[in-house]
Amino acid sequence: MESRRIIIFDTTLRDGEQSPGASLDVQQKLMIAHQLARLNVDVIEAGFPVSSPAQFEAVKLIAEKVEGPTVAGLARAVAMDIDRCWEALKNAKKPRIHTFIGTSTVHIEKKFRKSEDEILEMARQAVKRARSYCDDVEFSPEDSARTGKAFLFRIIEAAIDAGATVINVPDTVGYSFPAEFGNLIDEIFKKVPNMHNAILSVHCHNDLGLAVANSLAAIANGAQQVECTINGIGERAGNASLEEIVMALKVRKDEFKADTGIQTEEIYRTSKMVSHQTGIMVQPNKAIVGANAFAHESGIHQDAVLKDKNTYEIMTPESVGLSSNKIVLGRHSGRHGLKSRLETLGYNLSPAELNLAYEQFLKIADKKKEVFDDDLEAMIESDIYKGKKIIELNYFHISSGNHLVPTATVGLSVEGVAYQEAACGDGPVDAAFNAIDRVTRLSVQLEDYQLHSVTSGKNALGEVIVKIANNGFQITGHGASTDVIEASIKAYLDAINRLMIKLRKSNDHN
Ligand code: KIV
Ligand code: ZN
């Protein structure tokens, strides 16, 4: 069967990060970008460099460190944005400048207070400037789905004439529906005379729950690139979900006759990493990556699936990387065994990281006996792939019970200096967090606390995600341990470390 190759443009780190409460720091973004490269996306949109020093730093680091995909940065259609974007991208092996301007009447009249001709000229100048730096330039007429067609076709033609190599058609507010959006793509191919000189991309938001359906309708009408995010996170109701588009194309190849380069077995791990790092959990019934996506509850279904999986399964859990949780290692597995298993899972650790990973692994293996892939992944995210640590846990002691006031003592090092504090609380976790607050003297609000078990069974690793707020910053922390109090303390300290780094950076800039 002859098939087309669809380009997967992942914007988890840019549009996805615009999800309310999903702010990621530079180290978290780098970790996710490495995982996106393992997933084999074609393009990573790493951020919006002009929007803040942290965004600039993240795009620059990803451009320098992440190999494989093209690395894109976003820029409004103004010189300052494009110059800053290039500054961040210039060391990438495959850089792309993505420039955009609003083109619908409401954007032109209310946001810009300009004429269509002025907007068209800004787009032309922006694309030319971007092309003076870089051979790969994407142009987006923002709010395309609500833009008058005559103007949309005119601005696309002008952008291609000015040197745009990719034209992206966004449904910025998730307004369109599949037949309509598919027709729009078809018309663009027919009415824009130079469209064959560029790649046609789409970028759909999910306000009416149609982002994936609209993206697929666009592909069916010839779109060559789709922009999407892991778990569908993004502004408001989010963006089109990468895993749903990719698996729809794979499962229904008969219909779409299209392929992607995605390593689908990496989907589940990427989804988990993004949800842990952003603190945005995946709903259990979410297609492809939800906890129930492959669970068969009814007896009739279970019986049929045991006879033949095809009865109720249109794809295998393994095809998206859901392993059957086989035992991988135990306490007698050596450092070499751990290293090689981690390499198979895609983690290439430095010698220092491997030492730390081995220490943590032995602690888990001691308590848990059987260490699964999921445990190793949680451990790596919780203990190894962390940025600089200002504050670290040395020890803790908890006294709690139904007739006791929960009390915690924590020993911490803050940049090498040891501190000990004790506090009471409503429960043992609250007491531990209060004791930590006494050391840091920061007044933080705990906005969210989530506890999950990584695998099943009494000895399962507990994974905690906390969200804290201070001084206008909202930060997520993540920790894992066989002891849920320890996992909670690790998650809280992870968030406090990120907060302290942000506070220092913002003081340096003031
Ligand atoms: O939704 C949108 O229009 C965007 C553009 C910047 C592509 O995110
Ligand atoms: Zn968007």
PDB file of N, CA and C and ligand atoms in Angstrom, residues 11 14-15 18 45 74 98-101 138 140-144 168-173 203-205 227 235-236 239, ligand 1:
ATOM      1  N   THR A  11       4.374  20.336  19.968  1.00  0.00           N
ATOM      2  CA  THR A  11       4.449  21.644  20.620  1.00  0.00           C
ATOM      3  C   THR A  11       4.116  21.554  22.123  1.00  0.00           C
ATOM      4  N   ARG A  14       5.851  24.218  24.068  1.00  0.00           N
ATOM      5  CA  ARG A  14       5.463  25.611  23.813  1.00  0.00           C
ATOM      6  C   ARG A  14       3.966  25.796  24.070  1.00  0.00           C
ATOM      7  N   ASP A  15       3.105  25.309  23.189  1.00  0.00           N
ATOM      8  CA  ASP A  15       1.660  25.481  23.416  1.00  0.00           C
ATOM      9  C   ASP A  15       1.219  24.653  24.627  1.00  0.00           C
ATOM     10  N   GLN A  18       1.626  26.219  27.807  1.00  0.00           N
ATOM     11  CA  GLN A  18       0.692  27.316  28.075  1.00  0.00           C
ATOM     12  C   GLN A  18      -0.582  26.822  28.782  1.00  0.00           C
ATOM     13  N   GLU A  45       8.832  21.975  19.036  1.00  0.00           N
ATOM     14  CA  GLU A  45       8.746  23.424  19.258  1.00  0.00           C
ATOM     15  C   GLU A  45       9.108  23.644  20.730  1.00  0.00           C
ATOM     16  N   LEU A  74       9.232  29.920  18.607  1.00  0.00           N
ATOM     17  CA  LEU A  74       8.123  30.760  18.154  1.00  0.00           C
ATOM     18  C   LEU A  74       8.518  32.236  18.231  1.00  0.00           C
ATOM     19  N   HIS A  98       9.537  29.853  13.669  1.00  0.00           N
ATOM     20  CA  HIS A  98       8.086  29.789  13.438  1.00  0.00           C
ATOM     21  C   HIS A  98       7.512  31.162  13.788  1.00  0.00           C
ATOM     22  N   THR A  99       7.090  31.893  12.783  1.00  0.00           N
ATOM     23  CA  THR A  99       6.569  33.232  13.038  1.00  0.00           C
ATOM     24  C   THR A  99       5.073  33.288  12.731  1.00  0.00           C
ATOM     25  N   PHE A 100       4.345  34.105  13.491  1.00  0.00           N
ATOM     26  CA  PHE A 100       2.882  34.115  13.341  1.00  0.00           C
ATOM     27  C   PHE A 100       2.319  35.514  13.516  1.00  0.00           C
ATOM     28  N   ILE A 101       1.129  35.704  12.916  1.00  0.00           N
ATOM     29  CA  ILE A 101       0.390  36.958  13.140  1.00  0.00           C
ATOM     30  C   ILE A 101      -1.104  36.671  12.990  1.00  0.00           C
ATOM     31  N   GLU A 138       8.641  28.712   9.243  1.00  0.00           N
ATOM     32  CA  GLU A 138       7.214  28.386   9.242  1.00  0.00           C
ATOM     33  C   GLU A 138       6.419  29.666   9.512  1.00  0.00           C
ATOM     34  N   SER A 140       2.502  31.106  10.421  1.00  0.00           N
ATOM     35  CA  SER A 140       1.124  30.780  10.818  1.00  0.00           C
ATOM     36  C   SER A 140       0.241  32.012  10.766  1.00  0.00           C
ATOM     37  N   PRO A 141      -0.811  32.004   9.943  1.00  0.00           N
ATOM     38  CA  PRO A 141      -1.833  33.041  10.052  1.00  0.00           C
ATOM     39  C   PRO A 141      -2.739  32.644  11.221  1.00  0.00           C
ATOM     40  N   GLU A 142      -2.500  33.248  12.387  1.00  0.00           N
ATOM     41  CA  GLU A 142      -3.209  32.830  13.599  1.00  0.00           C
ATOM     42  C   GLU A 142      -4.721  33.023  13.414  1.00  0.00           C
ATOM     43  N   ASP A 143      -5.508  32.122  13.962  1.00  0.00           N
ATOM     44  CA  ASP A 143      -6.971  32.152  13.850  1.00  0.00           C
ATOM     45  C   ASP A 143      -7.429  31.983  12.392  1.00  0.00           C
ATOM     46  N   SER A 144      -6.666  31.174  11.644  1.00  0.00           N
ATOM     47  CA  SER A 144      -6.995  30.908  10.228  1.00  0.00           C
ATOM     48  C   SER A 144      -8.436  30.467  10.036  1.00  0.00           C
ATOM     49  N   ASN A 168       1.429  27.009   8.272  1.00  0.00           N
ATOM     50  CA  ASN A 168       0.635  26.318   9.292  1.00  0.00           C
ATOM     51  C   ASN A 168      -0.726  26.999   9.418  1.00  0.00           C
ATOM     52  N   VAL A 169      -1.774  26.184   9.373  1.00  0.00           N
ATOM     53  CA  VAL A 169      -3.137  26.735   9.414  1.00  0.00           C
ATOM     54  C   VAL A 169      -3.742  26.410  10.783  1.00  0.00           C
ATOM     55  N   PRO A 170      -3.765  27.391  11.692  1.00  0.00           N
ATOM     56  CA  PRO A 170      -4.291  27.079  13.025  1.00  0.00           C
ATOM     57  C   PRO A 170      -5.788  27.312  13.167  1.00  0.00           C
ATOM     58  N   ASP A 171      -6.437  26.388  13.875  1.00  0.00           N
ATOM     59  CA  ASP A 171      -7.783  26.650  14.375  1.00  0.00           C
ATOM     60  C   ASP A 171      -7.550  27.054  15.834  1.00  0.00           C
ATOM     61  N   THR A 172      -7.191  28.313  16.003  1.00  0.00           N
ATOM     62  CA  THR A 172      -6.673  28.807  17.281  1.00  0.00           C
ATOM     63  C   THR A 172      -7.659  28.669  18.434  1.00  0.00           C
ATOM     64  N   VAL A 173      -8.952  28.796  18.131  1.00  0.00           N
ATOM     65  CA  VAL A 173      -9.933  28.745  19.219  1.00  0.00           C
ATOM     66  C   VAL A 173     -10.823  27.501  19.138  1.00  0.00           C
ATOM     67  N   HIS A 203      -2.865  23.040  12.926  1.00  0.00           N
ATOM     68  CA  HIS A 203      -2.648  23.204  14.367  1.00  0.00           C
ATOM     69  C   HIS A 203      -4.035  23.430  14.978  1.00  0.00           C
ATOM     70  N   CYS A 204      -4.605  22.387  15.609  1.00  0.00           N
ATOM     71  CA  CYS A 204      -6.001  22.488  16.034  1.00  0.00           C
ATOM     72  C   CYS A 204      -6.136  22.484  17.549  1.00  0.00           C
ATOM     73  N   HIS A 205      -6.965  23.393  18.038  1.00  0.00           N
ATOM     74  CA  HIS A 205      -7.281  23.433  19.471  1.00  0.00           C
ATOM     75  C   HIS A 205      -8.580  22.684  19.733  1.00  0.00           C
ATOM     76  N   GLU A 227       0.413  19.621  14.011  1.00  0.00           N
ATOM     77  CA  GLU A 227       0.993  20.114  15.254  1.00  0.00           C
ATOM     78  C   GLU A 227       0.143  19.576  16.404  1.00  0.00           C
ATOM     79  N   GLU A 235      -3.240  25.416  25.666  1.00  0.00           N
ATOM     80  CA  GLU A 235      -4.115  26.538  26.029  1.00  0.00           C
ATOM     81  C   GLU A 235      -5.560  26.057  26.214  1.00  0.00           C
ATOM     82  N   ARG A 236      -6.222  26.544  27.208  1.00  0.00           N
ATOM     83  CA  ARG A 236      -7.639  26.243  27.501  1.00  0.00           C
ATOM     84  C   ARG A 236      -7.917  24.719  27.478  1.00  0.00           C
ATOM     85  N   ASN A 239      -4.571  21.156  22.955  1.00  0.00           N
ATOM     86  CA  ASN A 239      -4.274  20.978  21.526  1.00  0.00           C
ATOM     87  C   ASN A 239      -4.658  19.559  21.105  1.00  0.00           C
TER      88      ASN A 239
HETATM   89  O1  KIV B   1      -3.110  28.399  18.328  1.00  0.00           O
HETATM   90  C1  KIV B   1      -2.384  29.102  17.608  1.00  0.00           C
HETATM   91  O2  KIV B   1      -2.829  29.812  16.698  1.00  0.00           O
HETATM   92  C2  KIV B   1      -0.959  29.099  17.890  1.00  0.00           C
HETATM   93  C3  KIV B   1      -0.080  29.774  16.887  1.00  0.00           C
HETATM   94  C4  KIV B   1       1.019  30.522  17.536  1.00  0.00           C
HETATM   95  C5  KIV B   1       0.408  28.768  15.898  1.00  0.00           C
HETATM   96  O3  KIV B   1      -0.515  28.496  18.850  1.00  0.00           O
END
